[in-house]
C-alpha positions as MATLAB code, in Angstrom:
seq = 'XXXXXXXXXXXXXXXXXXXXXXXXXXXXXXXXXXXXXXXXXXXXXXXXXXXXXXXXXXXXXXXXXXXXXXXXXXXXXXXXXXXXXXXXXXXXXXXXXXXXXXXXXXXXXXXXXXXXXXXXXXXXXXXXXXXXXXXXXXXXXXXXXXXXXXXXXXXXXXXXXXXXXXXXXXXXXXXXXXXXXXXXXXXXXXXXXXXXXXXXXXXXXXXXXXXXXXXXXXXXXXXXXXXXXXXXXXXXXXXXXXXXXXXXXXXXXXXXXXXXXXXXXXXXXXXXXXXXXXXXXXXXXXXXXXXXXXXXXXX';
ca = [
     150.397   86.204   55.389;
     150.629   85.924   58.857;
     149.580   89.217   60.021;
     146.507   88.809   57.784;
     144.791   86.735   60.824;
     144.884   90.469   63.716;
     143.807   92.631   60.132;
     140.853   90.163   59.191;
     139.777   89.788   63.270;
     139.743   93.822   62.984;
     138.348   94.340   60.061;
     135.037   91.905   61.466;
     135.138   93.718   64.682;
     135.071   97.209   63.034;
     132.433   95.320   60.795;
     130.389   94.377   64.392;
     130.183   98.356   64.843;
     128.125   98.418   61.692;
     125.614   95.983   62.389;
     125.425   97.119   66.132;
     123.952  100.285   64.447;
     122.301   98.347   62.130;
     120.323   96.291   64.533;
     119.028   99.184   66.051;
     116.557   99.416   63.426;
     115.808   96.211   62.852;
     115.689   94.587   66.402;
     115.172   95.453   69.964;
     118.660   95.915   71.694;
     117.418   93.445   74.340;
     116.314   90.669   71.578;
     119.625   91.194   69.332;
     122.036   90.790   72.663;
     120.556   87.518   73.470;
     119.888   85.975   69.908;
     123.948   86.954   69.042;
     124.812   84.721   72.041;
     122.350   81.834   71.208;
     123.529   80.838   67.730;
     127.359   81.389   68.992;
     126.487   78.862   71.864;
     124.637   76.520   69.453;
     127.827   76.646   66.946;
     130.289   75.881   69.861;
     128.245   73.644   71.795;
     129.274   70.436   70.090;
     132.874   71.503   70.156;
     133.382   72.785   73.446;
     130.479   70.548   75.595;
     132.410   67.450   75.820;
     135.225   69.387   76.643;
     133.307   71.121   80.157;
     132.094   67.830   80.785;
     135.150   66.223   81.256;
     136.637   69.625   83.027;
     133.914   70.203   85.046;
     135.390   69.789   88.628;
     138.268   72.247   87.708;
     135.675   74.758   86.497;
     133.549   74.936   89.080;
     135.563   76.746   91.506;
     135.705   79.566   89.285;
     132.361   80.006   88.578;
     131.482   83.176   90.097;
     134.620   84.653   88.242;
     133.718   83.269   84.732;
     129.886   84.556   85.643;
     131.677   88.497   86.543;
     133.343   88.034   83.221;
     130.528   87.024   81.449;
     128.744   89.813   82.573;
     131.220   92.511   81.930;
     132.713   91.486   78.585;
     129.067   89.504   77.195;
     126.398   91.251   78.686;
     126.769   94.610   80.138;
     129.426   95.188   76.595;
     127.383   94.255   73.954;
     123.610   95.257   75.298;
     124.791   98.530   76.059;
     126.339   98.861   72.950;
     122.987   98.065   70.959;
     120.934  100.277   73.026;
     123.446  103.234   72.324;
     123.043  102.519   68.725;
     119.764  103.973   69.234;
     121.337  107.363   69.480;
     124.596  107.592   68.254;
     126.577  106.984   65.240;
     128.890  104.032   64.320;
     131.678  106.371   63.742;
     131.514  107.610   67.538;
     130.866  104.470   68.901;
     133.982  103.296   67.004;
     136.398  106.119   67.892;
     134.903  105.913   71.677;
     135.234  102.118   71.901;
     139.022  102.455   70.942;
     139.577  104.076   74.171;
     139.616  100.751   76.041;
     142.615   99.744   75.341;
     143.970  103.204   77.514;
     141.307  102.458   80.356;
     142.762   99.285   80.743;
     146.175  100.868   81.447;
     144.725  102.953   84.086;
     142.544  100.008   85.331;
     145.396   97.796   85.508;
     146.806   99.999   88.409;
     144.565   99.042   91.019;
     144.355   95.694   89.544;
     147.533   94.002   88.693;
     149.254   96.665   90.223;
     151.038   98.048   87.270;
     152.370  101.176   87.037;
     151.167  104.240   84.743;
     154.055  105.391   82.370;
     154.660  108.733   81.719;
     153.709  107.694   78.054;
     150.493  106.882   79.020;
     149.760  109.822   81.104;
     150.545  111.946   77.887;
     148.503  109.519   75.587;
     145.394  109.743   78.001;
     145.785  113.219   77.572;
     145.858  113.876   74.021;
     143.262  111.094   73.323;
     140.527  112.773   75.968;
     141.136  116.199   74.249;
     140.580  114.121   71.118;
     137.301  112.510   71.880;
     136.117  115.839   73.540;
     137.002  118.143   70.107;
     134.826  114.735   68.049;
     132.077  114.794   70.839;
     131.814  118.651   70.856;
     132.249  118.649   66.663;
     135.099  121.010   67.016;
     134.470  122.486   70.217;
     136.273  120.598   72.970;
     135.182  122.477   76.370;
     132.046  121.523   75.355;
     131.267  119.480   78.488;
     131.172  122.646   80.510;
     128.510  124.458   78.464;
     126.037  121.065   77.242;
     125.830  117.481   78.425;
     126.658  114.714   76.433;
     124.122  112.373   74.257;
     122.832  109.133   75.616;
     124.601  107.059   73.057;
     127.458  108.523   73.444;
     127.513  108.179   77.328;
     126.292  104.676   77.032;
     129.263  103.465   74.450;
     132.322  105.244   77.214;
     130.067  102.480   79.779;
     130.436  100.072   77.596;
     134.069  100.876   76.783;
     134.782  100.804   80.765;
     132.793   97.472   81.128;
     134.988   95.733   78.207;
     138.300   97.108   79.640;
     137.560   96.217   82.999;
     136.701   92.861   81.162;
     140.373   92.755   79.821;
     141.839   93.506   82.651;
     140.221   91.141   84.914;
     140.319   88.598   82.391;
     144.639   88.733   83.117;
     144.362   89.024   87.502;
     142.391   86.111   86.805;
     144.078   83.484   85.663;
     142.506   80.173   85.355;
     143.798   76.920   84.209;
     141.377   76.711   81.113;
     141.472   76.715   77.521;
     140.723   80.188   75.477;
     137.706   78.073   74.057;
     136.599   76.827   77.581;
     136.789   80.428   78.576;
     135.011   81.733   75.930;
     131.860   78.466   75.492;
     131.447   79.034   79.663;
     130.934   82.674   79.572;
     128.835   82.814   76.571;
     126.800   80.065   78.621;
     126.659   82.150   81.506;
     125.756   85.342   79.662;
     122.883   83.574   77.564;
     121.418   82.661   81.123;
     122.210   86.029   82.180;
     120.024   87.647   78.897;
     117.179   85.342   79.493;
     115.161   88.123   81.399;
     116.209   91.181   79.328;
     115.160   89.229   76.295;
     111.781   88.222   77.648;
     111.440   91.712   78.724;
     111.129   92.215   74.838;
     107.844   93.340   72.431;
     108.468   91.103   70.060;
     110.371   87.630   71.147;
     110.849   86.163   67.867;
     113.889   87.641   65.836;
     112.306   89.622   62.395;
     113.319   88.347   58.922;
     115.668   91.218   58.607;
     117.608   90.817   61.790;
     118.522   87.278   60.781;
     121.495   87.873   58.453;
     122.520   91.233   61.267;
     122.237   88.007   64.165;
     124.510   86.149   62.143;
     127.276   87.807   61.741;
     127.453   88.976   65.469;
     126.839   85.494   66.335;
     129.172   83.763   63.961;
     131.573   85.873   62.662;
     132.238   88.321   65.537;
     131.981   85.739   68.359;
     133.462   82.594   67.141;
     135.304   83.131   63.895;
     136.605   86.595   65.313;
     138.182   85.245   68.723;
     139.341   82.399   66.815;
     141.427   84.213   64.692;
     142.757   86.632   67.087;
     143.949   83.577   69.639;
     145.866   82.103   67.078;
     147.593   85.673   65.849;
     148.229   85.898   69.356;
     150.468   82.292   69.325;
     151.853   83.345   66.125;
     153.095   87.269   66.462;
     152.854   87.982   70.148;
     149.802   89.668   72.140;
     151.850   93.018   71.716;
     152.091   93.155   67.798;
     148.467   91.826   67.861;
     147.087   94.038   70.172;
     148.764   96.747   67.912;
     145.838   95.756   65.189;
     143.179   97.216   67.767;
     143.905  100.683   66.621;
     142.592  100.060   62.894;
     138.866   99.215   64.535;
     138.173  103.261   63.944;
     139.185  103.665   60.554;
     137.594  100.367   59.315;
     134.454  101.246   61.056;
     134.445  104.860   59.960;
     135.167  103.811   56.581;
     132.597  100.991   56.516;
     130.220  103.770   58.080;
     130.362  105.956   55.542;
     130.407  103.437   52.382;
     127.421  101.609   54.132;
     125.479  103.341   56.222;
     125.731  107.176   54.346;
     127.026  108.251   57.647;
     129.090  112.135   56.356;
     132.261  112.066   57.597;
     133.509  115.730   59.161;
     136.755  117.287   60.296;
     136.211  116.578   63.280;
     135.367  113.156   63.600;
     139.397  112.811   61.520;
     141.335  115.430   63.938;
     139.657  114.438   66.753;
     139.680  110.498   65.445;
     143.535  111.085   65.300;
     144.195  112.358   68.217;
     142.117  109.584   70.170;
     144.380  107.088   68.058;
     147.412  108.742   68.646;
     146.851  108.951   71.862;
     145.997  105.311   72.845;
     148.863  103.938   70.630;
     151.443  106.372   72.469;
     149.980  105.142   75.812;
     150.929  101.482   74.555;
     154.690  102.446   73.528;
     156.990  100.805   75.748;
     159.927  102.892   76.939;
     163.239  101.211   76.569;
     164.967   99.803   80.008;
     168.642  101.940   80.384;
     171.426   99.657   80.502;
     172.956   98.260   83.748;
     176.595   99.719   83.727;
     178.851   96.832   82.919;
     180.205   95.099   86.168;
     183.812   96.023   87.056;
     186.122   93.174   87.003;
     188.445   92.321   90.030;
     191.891   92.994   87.840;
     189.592   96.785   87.077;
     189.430   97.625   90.602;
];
């Protein structure tokens, strides 16, 4: 029962693909990004407020890191994924979005100062050659003969955005709760959104966004995170972070029952081989053992 917690936090993320395409018809990208972050701040406002209050002098001096965050992983993430639902499918924003967890190996580098396995080199390999054969439907040098679509460039942005996000999110560590993290930077990014949504036709949310606002607002940023925390306490970050690679095939399938999208060879070989890849990248190669140490009487 345990592992139904990462399954359900998946299943609502590959769910958040959906209505990301979804919303594209129904709301302006710049509306939707900063309605979804309103009604999660309103829900976690009486929960988390008192809570800042009384923390307030230790989160102040790491303000302009929660406000980088905020940006990265609330703002620059999710607008750019609703503007590239303008022109791309769910099923490619799905497969191309479950490349971050391999950018943040290759991020981490630089960052934490981790080294790149040799698994991971592979992985990034096979999965590129994957999302170039779904990209190019079949045809993966086709980078050097046409460029690629706008939604399509816009969701491997928004994947480097969330896994710099990730990444960042461990260099900086910062002696807060994972609610205080997560009710400051949805702060920060609603005051962040302010101008994009005022930059909008139409201000007011339409009737039919409401229920799409909802469930980003509810369901994919507060009961979503919620769930995934406490999988983390319960089975480990690495067999949660395992989960991650079922975001595709939930959103493909979801895409296809929901949204009529067809689903082609290509988007399953190529699908494959981007999820093959990435989990391969994330496969831990076992330490050899230390010969055993020689005893004086040995010697």
């Amino acid at each position: 029962m345990v592992y139904l917690l990462p399954f359900l936090t998946v299943c609502i993320w590959g769910g958040n693909t959906i209505i990301n395409k979804m919303a594209s018809e129904a709301i302006e990208p710049s509306a939707m990004s900063f309605y979804r972050w309103l009604v999660a701040v309103l829900v976690l406002t009486p929960f988390c407020l008192p809570t800042v209050i009384r923390q307030w002098q230790v989160i102040k001096p790491h303000l302009f890191k929660l406000s980088v965050l905020a940006l990265l992983g609330m703002v620059l993430n999710q607008s750019l994924g609703y503007y590239a639902g303008l022109t791309t499918s769910a099923s490619n924003m799905a497969l191309i979005t479950s490349l971050v967890p391999l950018m943040s190996v290759f991020m981490s580098l630089p960052i934490l100062g981790k080294p790149i396995s040799a698994n991971s080199i592979v992985g990034s390999v096979i999965a590129l050659a994957g999302l170039a054969f779904m990209l190019g439907q079949g045809d993966v040098a086709f980078f050097l003969h046409s460029s690629i679509a706008l939604g399509d460039g816009l969701m491997v942005l928004t994947s480097l955005c969330y896994a710099a996000y990730c990444v960042l999110l461990k260099r900086w560590k910062m002696p807060l709760s994972n609610w205080t993290l997560v009710y400051t930077q949805g702060v920060l990014a609603l005051i962040m959104l302010v101008p994009l949504w005022l930059s909008s036709q139409e201000l007011a949310p339409p009737t039919a966004s409401l229920p799409l606002i909802a469930y980003a607002g509810l369901a994919a940023s507060v009961a979503a995170p919620w769930m995934w925390v406490k999988a983390i306490d319960l089975i480990g970050a690495d067999s949660s972070a395992m989960f991650m690679n079922l975001i595709p095939v939930v959103t493909i399938t979801l895409a296809a029952l929901w949204l009529g999208e067809t689903i082609h060879n290509f988007h399953l070989i190529g699908g494959a081989m981007v999820i093959g890849g990435v989990v391969l990248s994330q496969v831990k190669r076992a330490k050899k053992p230390l010969p055993p140490t020689q005893s004086l009487e040995q010697i």
